[in-house]
């Protein structure tokens, strides 16, 4: 297949290239380079005899196989990645001296890995979960990693709670059930005792946890970071990634079905988009907070359960990231890539966010057990493109052959090399933050407002999005077996929104509790007075933040959207051709789906190649459905799978268009149970309309209002 891939003629590829190998036209060999004569039979004592220990070829092959796996990541095990470039719009010298944020003539190579958090490496892409969004910048000043998520806040405020959170969400310890799901007792037990998690719970129960595509997710650095310029002036910053295709999600029923139909849905989507030249793009955004504004807000900038509404501090778009190349080898690149929030370049620095501070320890530590050696930075995907020179030596699987006669500093034998770099020469210096403190193991009172931003998020959602949060909570708590956990979570929800808790309680068949059950045990030290740890509620800086609702995202393009055409024998040639041409012109992909694979004969006796059948394909894998005019509609009316396809697309609020005879076909579906299709039957259902109308409808992504109005048992 011809690829529109942009060749990346940068040093990173050259670096990787040294390790690339292809067997094309080569003999099969052992790892020692010995040519192999028989790769089918082991060495035996006679044709029917036992295998000889002497068979070093067999032993080498099997030993290597036995050791092929490395431990999967303890969190974020399931991931998909791609290469790309970052290009700055304007120099950011006012805020930061980071080289890659100052040179807008340069493309900085990046490698980006997206992930789910809770599931194992082989789990479904469509789990309800936070998505990891890790970006490795290969800058001239060294590696910079922005290791973020697709949600701007986190469940907990202090690194000390991270192992507890993860133990709670992972499958239960006795039976390892459920896989890649938070809908179980231990997770909600923990959450019900952690008021600080409530804001993040709103995000995790929202449709943000079910992205339509990795290409349609926002990314966030979550913590507050620092930028420093070359005058050593510092400001705080929140990092954002804004997808140019907008932020879109699927619905829960769809997510569960996709998990069965195509568990690699997101991975495939990312791969195919890049292979076909539809390069995913995001803009990098900064929310800048001047140092003097550190205490201006009713929440603490160091608290990772809080966001700064974009309406208060706008997101400044500073550059664009384009993913333009798929990895060549999943293990070598996607699996072995090692991110670390502590991989920094001059001009970017940490804040004292206690969650971030803990992460700074964890990531190198985890690579040591996952990748097995302190030399993991030598693995090609992890290598810096700027030179590495230091006195670290040896260790498992060392690749570098250091030829220096010394490996210490200071030295005179090697003329003092390698030298320290002055700040002016690019040497990293930490921001000289003033600290005058008493050593405490405690939490700042400024972190005690656990509910105001949960309420802000809920209030900022559209009615359909709010309904989805209610449904998600009802589903998750419905899977919880212990009644007292459900009740305790309801107690927490009373602090967020009355309507929310009333609806969830109703779904669970429980009364609405008066308030949270006390004591709220959120990390109260053993010797402390619990009263001193009561949550507080502050007045949010804003009541609603439109930026938090996906209703307000970009909806002007159908680029890369997948549209199913339901065809069959006798389908009208013009109806197919006109719509297909129009959709493809707008950048969408069309797949022809018929009762059977092979080809179908059109009304004009032409052969149309079928792309998928009702057996191999399902509406959940498409963004919209078109049923062209033609005699095939009669046969489709008798085909339960075709009816189901349409019903499901309708239930999931997708755009549906029908031409000619297909309008009658809809009578057999829930799209039009009363057979009154001459009226406008539902938003997003187009009868005998122009392609342009269908294009506009698909661009809207979903007609969620429809879901509130009509239930469809698909
Ligand atoms: Fe991570 N996290 N994390 N995390 N995290 C890991 O590192 C950890 C946190 C995030 O694609 C691990 O290499 C601690 C927040 C992403 O390879 C591990 C704490 C955010 C990825 C680890 C956090 C993240 C990881 C597992 C609390 C959003 C995937 C494998 C103190 C800002 C990186 C690995 C990839 C991975 C620890 C909290 C994002 C164990 C201790 C908050 C995207 O080191």
XYZ file of C-alpha atoms and ligand atoms in Angstrom:
758
model
C 0.000 0.000 0.000
C 1.297 3.442 -0.875
C 1.896 5.406 2.279
C 1.586 9.140 2.536
C 3.953 9.060 5.474
C 6.164 11.995 5.845
C 9.781 10.920 5.990
C 11.277 12.172 9.208
C 14.818 13.063 8.411
C 15.772 13.823 11.955
C 18.491 12.515 14.186
C 16.085 10.408 16.186
C 15.304 8.174 13.254
C 18.972 7.897 12.378
C 19.619 6.859 15.922
C 16.875 4.239 15.817
C 18.011 3.152 12.374
C 21.254 1.801 13.775
C 19.247 -0.825 15.599
C 16.801 -1.647 12.867
C 17.139 -4.900 11.061
C 15.303 -6.618 8.268
C 15.699 -10.257 7.246
C 14.871 -9.552 3.640
C 17.087 -11.711 1.413
C 19.046 -13.030 4.384
C 19.852 -16.511 5.688
C 18.319 -17.687 8.931
C 20.997 -17.659 11.669
C 21.434 -18.244 15.388
C 22.085 -15.264 17.643
C 25.758 -15.951 17.152
C 25.481 -15.580 13.373
C 25.650 -19.283 12.506
C 23.593 -20.153 9.407
C 20.817 -22.625 10.228
C 20.337 -25.665 8.067
C 17.139 -27.150 9.571
C 14.638 -24.973 11.429
C 12.016 -27.709 11.703
C 13.575 -30.622 13.560
C 15.471 -30.981 16.802
C 18.604 -33.093 17.106
C 17.665 -36.633 18.233
C 19.267 -39.928 19.078
C 17.779 -41.663 16.079
C 14.640 -40.654 14.159
C 12.351 -41.821 16.945
C 14.778 -41.176 19.787
C 15.018 -38.612 22.606
C 16.227 -35.092 21.902
C 19.875 -34.440 22.665
C 20.920 -31.833 25.250
C 23.647 -31.000 22.795
C 21.129 -29.285 20.504
C 22.360 -25.746 21.135
C 20.250 -24.426 18.287
C 17.021 -25.710 19.837
C 18.109 -24.549 23.301
C 18.959 -21.043 22.112
C 15.647 -20.704 20.290
C 13.540 -21.927 23.207
C 15.486 -20.072 25.882
C 14.973 -16.805 24.052
C 11.294 -17.571 23.623
C 10.926 -18.385 27.333
C 12.208 -14.912 28.177
C 10.303 -12.901 25.576
C 8.003 -11.185 28.039
C 8.880 -8.375 30.400
C 6.621 -7.347 33.274
C 3.779 -5.192 32.051
C 3.420 -1.724 33.511
C 1.784 -1.845 36.931
C -0.556 0.878 35.670
C -1.122 2.025 32.077
C -0.244 -1.465 30.794
C -2.497 -1.258 27.747
C -1.107 1.305 25.347
C -0.735 2.399 21.735
C 1.816 4.831 20.426
C 3.058 6.802 17.445
C 5.932 8.994 16.320
C 5.545 12.574 15.279
C 6.793 16.103 15.488
C 6.117 19.216 17.527
C 6.322 22.633 15.960
C 6.182 25.831 17.947
C 4.097 28.803 16.711
C 5.937 31.682 18.412
C 9.013 31.826 20.668
C 7.963 31.621 24.321
C 11.051 33.401 25.701
C 8.898 35.583 27.933
C 8.001 32.517 29.983
C 10.616 29.828 29.384
C 14.144 29.365 28.167
C 13.445 25.786 26.971
C 15.069 25.576 23.534
C 12.227 23.688 21.877
C 9.810 26.339 23.120
C 11.885 29.121 21.616
C 12.751 28.031 18.105
C 9.722 28.095 15.837
C 11.724 27.097 12.784
C 12.425 23.646 14.151
C 10.475 20.407 14.343
C 11.092 18.529 17.579
C 10.617 14.756 17.210
C 8.111 13.217 19.630
C 6.916 9.761 20.577
C 3.457 9.626 22.137
C 1.916 6.737 24.053
C -1.778 6.614 24.949
C -3.040 4.113 27.483
C -5.804 2.948 29.751
C -4.866 2.745 33.413
C -6.423 -0.225 35.163
C -6.471 -3.052 32.636
C -3.793 -5.531 31.671
C -1.832 -5.302 28.441
C -4.399 -7.351 26.550
C -7.508 -5.659 27.909
C -10.091 -3.826 25.828
C -9.454 -0.301 24.616
C -12.992 0.756 25.508
C -12.862 0.211 29.265
C -14.368 3.027 31.311
C -11.096 4.566 32.429
C -8.788 7.539 32.417
C -6.480 7.583 29.388
C -2.760 8.193 29.720
C -1.337 10.780 27.315
C 2.473 10.640 27.476
C 4.643 12.708 25.198
C 8.388 12.259 24.842
C 10.068 15.260 23.225
C 13.519 14.496 21.791
C 14.910 18.001 22.195
C 18.404 19.292 21.536
C 18.766 19.813 25.271
C 17.766 16.294 26.220
C 14.565 14.351 26.719
C 11.523 16.199 28.003
C 8.561 13.997 29.021
C 5.078 15.415 29.534
C 3.371 12.430 31.170
C -0.263 13.409 31.391
C -3.808 12.101 31.233
C -6.947 12.902 29.254
C -8.549 14.336 32.401
C -7.169 17.472 34.080
C -7.430 16.294 37.685
C -6.628 13.178 39.678
C -8.276 10.958 42.302
C -5.902 11.725 45.148
C -3.846 14.599 46.494
C -0.790 12.859 47.858
C 1.510 10.209 46.394
C 1.195 8.276 49.623
C -2.290 7.159 48.540
C -1.368 5.969 45.036
C -0.686 2.303 45.823
C -3.984 2.224 47.774
C -5.911 3.725 44.873
C -4.402 1.289 42.391
C -4.874 -1.737 44.629
C -8.499 -0.719 44.998
C -9.203 -0.320 41.283
C -7.255 -3.357 40.059
C -9.145 -6.693 39.917
C -10.007 -7.985 43.377
C -7.199 -9.944 44.989
C -8.997 -13.237 45.644
C -10.412 -13.925 42.184
C -8.764 -11.347 39.875
C -12.195 -10.056 38.787
C -13.124 -7.725 37.109
C -10.589 -6.963 34.392
C -10.159 -3.329 33.341
C -13.177 -2.076 35.264
C -13.811 0.117 38.256
C -17.320 -1.316 38.782
C -16.534 -3.417 41.837
C -16.490 -3.272 45.611
C -12.871 -2.509 46.418
C -12.730 0.533 44.145
C -15.920 2.077 45.480
C -15.066 1.137 49.050
C -11.891 3.195 48.738
C -13.625 6.029 46.879
C -16.430 6.186 49.429
C -13.804 6.941 52.067
C -11.907 9.510 49.992
C -13.873 12.741 49.553
C -10.915 14.215 47.672
C -11.651 11.819 44.788
C -15.108 13.268 44.065
C -14.078 15.747 41.386
C -12.153 13.088 39.472
C -15.052 10.653 39.945
C -17.261 13.085 38.038
C -14.767 13.011 35.166
C -14.295 9.247 35.291
C -18.055 8.649 35.254
C -18.512 11.094 32.393
C -18.201 10.269 28.708
C -14.602 11.531 28.824
C -13.770 8.034 30.072
C -15.064 6.571 26.783
C -13.249 8.407 23.972
C -14.443 7.900 20.410
C -10.817 7.924 19.353
C -7.431 8.588 20.909
C -7.210 11.280 18.247
C -10.243 12.987 19.769
C -9.063 13.362 23.349
C -7.689 16.323 25.217
C -4.488 15.881 27.194
C -3.495 17.525 30.461
C -0.293 17.728 32.465
C -2.619 17.697 35.530
C -0.142 19.155 38.039
C 0.888 22.753 38.124
C 4.423 23.051 36.722
C 6.830 25.952 36.546
C 8.349 27.707 33.583
C 11.495 29.781 34.017
C 12.947 32.254 31.567
C 16.571 33.212 31.112
C 16.201 36.029 33.626
C 15.293 33.346 36.166
C 11.782 34.685 36.376
C 9.311 31.935 37.018
C 5.588 31.493 36.453
C 3.248 28.576 37.047
C 1.795 26.667 34.145
C -0.870 24.064 33.441
C -0.232 22.098 30.234
C -3.018 21.193 27.803
C -3.276 19.285 24.526
C -6.211 20.320 22.341
C -7.172 17.863 19.571
C -7.896 19.579 16.266
C -10.727 17.121 15.570
C -12.523 18.117 18.786
C -13.282 15.993 21.849
C -15.762 13.187 21.218
C -16.926 10.097 23.026
C -18.966 6.974 22.522
C -21.728 5.943 24.910
C -21.530 3.191 27.511
C -23.695 0.659 25.701
C -21.552 1.166 22.637
C -18.293 0.914 24.591
C -19.296 -2.435 26.025
C -20.224 -3.768 22.603
C -17.058 -2.463 20.956
C -15.078 -4.289 23.632
C -16.458 -7.504 22.144
C -16.566 -6.598 18.456
C -13.151 -4.945 18.324
C -11.170 -4.768 21.578
C -8.384 -3.009 19.606
C -10.756 -0.285 18.447
C -8.603 2.661 19.564
C -5.323 1.060 18.617
C -6.644 0.199 15.165
C -8.144 3.648 14.704
C -4.843 5.372 15.525
C -2.869 3.001 13.334
C -5.209 3.286 10.350
C -5.453 7.060 10.569
C -1.675 7.388 10.399
C -1.290 4.739 7.674
C -3.818 6.555 5.512
C -2.113 9.926 5.953
C -4.750 11.367 8.308
C -2.198 12.500 10.832
C -3.643 13.194 14.278
C -2.968 16.730 15.511
C -3.078 18.531 18.832
C -2.181 22.026 19.866
C -0.099 22.455 22.982
C -1.675 24.930 25.363
C -0.386 26.866 28.366
C -2.433 28.305 31.163
C 0.016 30.765 32.662
C -0.339 31.847 36.277
C 2.057 34.603 37.368
C 3.911 33.770 40.586
C 2.238 36.664 42.358
C -1.181 35.049 41.650
C -0.251 31.837 43.431
C -2.750 32.409 46.247
C -5.381 34.246 44.249
C -7.785 31.305 43.847
C -10.095 29.606 46.342
C -8.199 26.364 45.758
C -4.515 25.543 45.967
C -2.531 25.440 42.721
C -0.593 22.534 44.210
C -3.747 20.448 44.644
C -4.040 17.985 41.709
C -7.778 17.513 42.293
C -8.413 21.049 41.040
C -8.413 22.687 37.635
C -8.273 26.297 36.622
C -11.349 27.018 34.517
C -10.331 28.107 31.030
C -12.777 30.963 31.274
C -10.676 32.343 34.158
C -7.216 31.650 32.734
C -7.474 31.098 28.973
C -5.420 28.403 27.293
C -2.754 29.970 25.096
C -2.039 27.730 22.092
C 1.697 27.660 21.569
C 2.411 24.958 19.007
C 1.176 21.911 17.153
C 1.979 18.239 17.498
C 1.425 15.946 14.525
C 1.650 12.171 14.744
C 2.875 10.986 11.368
C 4.531 7.594 11.725
C 3.470 4.300 13.226
C 6.007 2.343 15.252
C 7.869 -0.350 13.313
C 7.896 -2.768 16.206
C 5.428 -2.683 19.075
C 7.726 -4.193 21.678
C 10.834 -2.212 20.778
C 9.015 1.091 20.839
C 5.576 1.137 22.479
C 6.384 -1.411 25.163
C 9.943 -0.357 25.947
C 9.390 3.366 25.972
C 10.029 4.717 29.462
C 8.448 8.010 30.467
C 9.235 10.003 33.556
C 7.838 13.354 34.708
C 11.350 14.035 35.979
C 12.843 14.064 32.483
C 13.178 17.834 32.228
C 14.940 20.435 30.155
C 16.138 23.875 31.312
C 13.203 26.304 31.452
C 10.691 23.780 32.829
C 10.517 22.854 36.490
C 8.284 21.219 39.089
C 5.873 22.630 41.591
C 5.498 21.213 45.084
C 2.314 19.313 44.217
C 2.691 16.330 46.577
C 1.397 13.931 43.941
C 3.942 15.118 41.401
C 6.706 14.975 43.985
C 5.967 11.282 44.590
C 5.876 10.557 40.880
C 9.388 11.910 40.581
C 10.583 8.901 42.520
C 8.305 6.284 41.036
C 9.019 6.313 37.332
C 12.730 5.479 37.320
C 12.111 2.936 40.017
C 9.450 1.187 37.947
C 11.684 1.081 34.850
C 14.329 -0.730 36.853
C 12.022 -3.654 37.470
C 10.115 -3.418 34.187
C 13.037 -2.963 31.820
C 15.484 -4.675 34.124
C 18.506 -2.411 34.128
C 19.639 1.146 34.850
C 20.663 1.216 31.196
C 17.063 1.531 29.974
C 17.964 4.971 28.612
C 20.092 3.173 25.990
C 17.103 1.390 24.463
C 16.714 3.165 21.107
C 13.254 4.599 21.783
C 14.466 6.114 25.047
C 17.702 7.599 23.745
C 18.291 11.288 23.860
C 19.316 12.875 20.574
C 21.518 15.290 22.444
C 24.850 13.738 23.462
C 25.052 11.758 26.692
C 28.326 12.050 28.603
C 28.767 11.167 32.220
C 30.666 8.877 34.546
C 27.935 6.283 34.969
C 29.241 2.902 33.843
C 28.420 -0.740 33.300
C 25.279 -2.548 34.514
C 23.097 -5.140 32.839
C 23.017 -4.991 29.051
C 25.232 -1.920 28.757
C 25.385 -0.919 25.087
C 27.719 2.073 25.212
C 31.423 1.364 24.861
C 32.996 4.157 26.888
C 36.555 4.663 25.706
C 37.548 7.257 28.326
C 40.331 6.370 30.721
C 38.445 7.842 33.666
C 34.933 7.512 35.011
C 34.991 10.020 37.848
C 34.789 13.718 38.433
C 36.861 15.703 39.163
C 39.703 14.207 37.170
C 42.846 15.489 35.556
C 43.723 12.433 33.465
C 40.905 13.160 31.019
C 41.415 16.897 31.242
C 38.398 17.214 33.543
C 35.974 15.834 30.951
C 33.073 15.622 30.877
C 32.599 19.212 32.078
C 29.794 20.752 34.065
C 27.791 23.244 32.018
C 27.102 26.793 33.173
C 23.456 27.847 33.013
C 24.390 30.033 30.037
C 25.793 26.927 28.355
C 22.555 25.012 28.883
C 23.328 23.546 32.311
C 20.144 22.726 34.213
C 19.552 24.711 37.370
C 16.568 24.172 39.623
C 14.378 27.163 40.285
C 15.582 28.769 43.507
C 12.302 28.583 45.340
C 12.331 30.096 48.783
C 11.529 27.492 51.434
C 11.301 28.211 55.130
C 9.356 25.425 56.716
C 8.822 22.990 59.511
C 9.074 19.328 58.570
C 5.524 17.902 58.758
C 3.674 14.818 57.631
C 0.344 16.437 56.970
C -1.925 18.022 54.412
C -2.466 21.698 53.866
C -5.882 23.059 54.811
C -5.919 24.711 51.404
C -6.557 21.203 49.985
C -9.766 20.607 51.962
C -12.423 21.658 49.460
C -13.328 18.358 47.836
C -16.710 19.117 46.350
C -16.930 22.606 44.802
C -15.192 21.629 41.576
C -17.089 18.330 41.402
C -20.231 20.470 41.414
C -18.703 22.852 38.883
C -17.991 19.950 36.524
C -21.476 18.467 36.922
C -23.147 21.858 36.426
C -21.121 22.491 33.295
C -22.366 19.353 31.540
C -25.253 19.286 29.072
C -28.429 17.420 30.174
C -27.387 14.365 28.137
C -23.899 14.382 29.643
C -25.385 14.691 33.124
C -27.655 11.753 32.395
C -24.643 9.706 31.336
C -22.920 10.476 34.644
C -26.039 9.366 36.517
C -26.209 6.181 34.436
C -22.513 5.451 34.920
C -22.731 5.845 38.686
C -25.872 3.704 38.793
C -24.148 1.034 36.720
C -20.924 1.050 38.732
C -22.631 1.094 42.118
C -25.104 -1.480 40.853
C -22.156 -3.842 40.438
C -21.053 -3.197 44.017
C -22.221 -6.038 46.229
C -21.947 -4.492 49.672
C -24.912 -2.227 50.417
C -23.037 -0.061 52.900
C -20.531 0.956 50.201
C -23.310 2.084 47.876
C -24.881 4.079 50.680
C -21.605 5.699 51.609
C -20.997 6.794 47.994
C -24.510 8.240 47.872
C -23.613 10.145 51.026
C -20.686 11.697 49.184
C -22.817 12.544 46.159
C -25.160 14.575 48.376
C -22.295 17.061 48.580
C -22.121 17.473 44.807
C -25.635 17.897 43.464
C -29.095 17.096 44.732
C -30.464 16.008 41.356
C -27.485 13.775 40.776
C -27.803 11.912 44.054
C -31.582 11.662 43.783
C -31.385 10.019 40.380
C -28.580 7.634 41.317
C -30.351 6.661 44.552
C -33.528 6.067 42.572
C -31.684 3.818 40.117
C -30.268 1.826 43.000
C -33.595 1.612 44.812
C -32.161 3.404 47.841
C -33.298 6.451 49.801
C -31.341 9.658 49.400
C -29.134 9.985 52.467
C -29.204 13.197 54.481
C -25.538 13.784 53.985
C -22.185 12.123 54.070
C -21.647 9.418 56.619
C -19.201 10.520 59.232
C -16.431 10.224 59.974
C -15.079 10.988 56.549
C -11.813 9.244 56.880
C -9.713 11.066 54.366
C -6.249 10.544 55.574
C -6.664 11.743 59.116
C -3.408 11.103 60.980
C -3.861 8.675 63.868
C -3.234 11.331 66.505
C -5.314 14.058 64.930
C -8.727 15.350 65.833
C -11.092 14.303 63.044
C -13.000 17.562 63.376
C -9.944 19.412 62.139
C -10.165 17.450 58.916
C -13.751 18.207 57.941
C -13.999 19.129 54.247
C -14.746 22.749 53.478
C -16.763 24.185 50.634
C -15.588 27.377 49.018
C -17.360 29.513 46.489
C -16.070 28.456 43.081
C -14.550 31.179 40.919
C -17.187 30.397 38.325
C -20.538 28.513 38.377
C -20.327 26.935 34.954
C -17.395 26.313 32.642
C -18.550 25.709 29.042
C -15.057 24.400 28.207
C -15.762 21.361 30.371
C -18.656 20.169 28.218
C -18.098 18.174 25.057
C -21.269 19.755 23.761
C -19.163 22.844 23.140
C -16.351 21.099 21.280
C -15.432 21.476 17.580
C -18.151 20.024 15.353
C -17.402 21.201 11.853
C -15.703 18.268 10.192
C -16.295 14.633 9.283
C -12.629 14.020 8.524
C -11.652 10.413 9.310
C -15.199 9.469 10.348
C -16.287 5.955 9.329
C -19.610 5.613 7.561
C -21.373 2.304 6.933
C -23.413 1.893 3.730
C -25.897 -0.993 3.950
C -26.112 -2.480 0.480
C -27.315 -5.642 -1.261
C -28.335 -7.012 -4.618
C -30.128 -4.402 -6.714
C -28.782 -1.365 -4.840
C -29.143 1.868 -6.748
C -25.823 2.819 -8.375
C -26.394 6.557 -8.319
C -27.555 6.647 -4.731
C -24.340 4.905 -3.594
C -22.017 6.871 -5.856
C -23.402 10.323 -5.065
C -23.230 9.879 -1.312
C -19.892 8.062 -1.331
C -18.186 10.709 -3.451
C -19.528 13.506 -1.264
C -18.489 11.880 2.012
C -15.037 10.903 0.780
C -14.470 14.414 -0.479
C -14.912 15.586 3.102
C -12.303 13.112 4.333
C -14.635 10.388 5.668
C -14.174 6.680 4.984
C -17.010 4.641 3.517
C -17.428 0.910 4.012
C -19.956 -1.093 2.036
C -21.684 -3.647 4.239
C -23.864 -6.420 2.880
C -25.389 -9.682 4.132
C -22.420 -11.585 2.702
C -18.821 -10.834 1.751
C -17.758 -10.866 -1.903
C -19.496 -8.578 -4.383
C -23.069 -7.435 -4.973
C -24.717 -6.770 -8.303
C -26.167 -3.254 -8.518
C -29.352 -2.214 -10.325
C -27.181 -1.397 -13.333
C -25.555 -4.839 -13.158
C -22.282 -3.443 -11.864
C -20.251 -5.352 -9.288
C -19.645 -3.569 -5.976
C -17.000 -5.097 -3.736
C -18.325 -5.642 -0.224
C -16.103 -4.315 2.590
C -17.765 -6.137 5.473
C -20.735 -8.324 6.306
C -23.296 -8.170 9.098
C -21.360 -11.056 10.628
C -17.979 -9.325 10.654
C -19.112 -5.732 11.209
C -21.320 -3.900 13.659
C -22.782 -0.421 13.781
C -20.827 0.328 16.973
C -17.664 0.511 14.878
C -19.099 3.310 12.689
C -19.983 6.942 13.126
C -23.040 6.979 10.879
C -25.169 4.779 8.613
C -26.470 5.355 5.115
C -28.990 3.083 3.434
C -28.973 3.837 -0.272
C -32.053 3.519 -2.469
C -32.688 0.313 -4.357
C -34.374 -3.059 -4.468
C -31.995 -4.481 -1.862
C -34.038 -2.723 0.822
C -36.760 -5.357 0.604
C -34.239 -8.092 1.348
C -32.657 -6.044 4.131
C -36.075 -5.723 5.757
C -36.016 -9.514 6.158
C -32.484 -9.500 7.532
C -32.546 -9.237 11.363
C -28.889 -8.243 11.450
C -29.536 -5.314 9.106
C -32.453 -4.161 11.253
C -30.298 -4.513 14.348
C -27.520 -2.505 12.688
C -29.893 0.399 12.093
C -31.544 0.143 15.519
C -28.214 0.224 17.252
C -27.004 3.230 15.278
C -30.263 4.919 16.234
C -29.933 4.006 19.884
C -26.406 5.366 19.925
C -27.710 8.650 18.530
C -25.761 8.524 15.270
C -26.682 10.223 12.034
C -28.727 7.926 9.777
C -29.641 8.701 6.182
C -32.040 6.748 3.988
C -32.799 7.256 0.307
C -35.716 6.059 -1.805
C -36.864 2.533 -0.885
C -34.684 2.661 2.231
C -37.167 5.061 3.775
C -39.689 2.228 3.853
C -37.116 -0.090 5.331
C -37.016 2.166 8.399
C -40.581 1.116 9.193
C -39.179 -2.195 10.323
C -36.832 -0.507 12.752
C -37.173 1.498 15.959
C -36.195 4.568 13.994
C -39.806 4.791 13.007
C -41.940 2.319 14.929
C -45.204 3.927 13.852
C -44.476 4.012 10.180
C -44.909 7.772 9.953
C -41.743 8.608 8.189
C -43.110 11.506 6.236
C -42.835 13.532 9.431
C -39.488 14.467 10.887
C -39.037 11.361 12.986
C -36.001 12.211 14.992
C -33.046 14.550 15.058
C -30.240 13.259 12.878
C -32.406 10.920 10.799
C -32.402 12.161 7.211
C -34.886 10.903 4.656
C -34.132 11.639 1.013
C -31.865 14.537 1.930
C -28.814 15.866 0.145
C -25.319 14.561 1.021
C -24.527 17.993 2.457
C -27.266 17.544 5.083
C -25.846 14.152 6.008
C -22.341 15.611 6.233
C -23.566 18.338 8.578
C -25.370 15.755 10.695
C -22.317 13.478 10.982
C -20.173 16.462 11.970
C -22.423 16.994 14.987
C -21.130 13.610 16.175
C -24.237 12.544 18.106
C -27.827 13.540 18.699
C -27.867 12.848 22.415
C -31.234 14.602 22.826
C -32.702 11.694 20.930
C -31.524 9.309 23.617
C -33.402 11.221 26.290
C -36.553 11.140 24.194
C -36.751 7.549 23.044
C -35.549 4.219 24.387
C -34.463 1.631 21.869
C -33.909 -1.985 22.932
C -30.997 -2.625 20.572
Fe 1.665 7.516 36.713
N 2.805 5.854 36.717
N 1.782 7.620 38.714
N 0.382 9.118 36.739
N 1.488 7.435 34.739
C 3.174 5.142 35.639
O 5.341 4.372 35.209
C 2.640 6.932 39.476
C -0.050 9.799 37.841
C 0.852 8.317 33.924
O 2.800 5.465 28.640
C 4.176 4.082 35.952
O 6.479 3.631 33.411
C 2.569 7.374 40.843
C -0.727 10.996 37.464
C 0.913 7.871 32.556
O 4.478 4.482 29.631
C 4.444 4.267 37.452
C 1.604 8.330 40.872
C -0.698 11.020 36.095
C 1.639 6.682 32.592
C 3.518 5.420 37.786
C 1.113 8.485 39.526
C -0.005 9.836 35.663
C 1.986 6.444 33.962
C 3.805 2.693 35.482
C 1.089 9.127 42.053
C -1.303 12.076 35.166
C 1.971 5.797 31.422
C 4.681 2.396 34.302
C 2.100 9.703 42.858
C -0.631 13.346 35.256
C 3.319 6.094 30.858
C 5.586 3.501 34.216
C 3.552 5.272 29.605
C 2.743 5.361 34.395
C 3.462 5.927 39.026
C 0.056 9.379 39.210
C 0.181 9.543 34.279
C 4.277 3.056 38.303
C 3.385 6.825 41.993
C -1.338 12.046 38.392
C 0.308 8.547 31.349
O 5.751 4.643 37.695
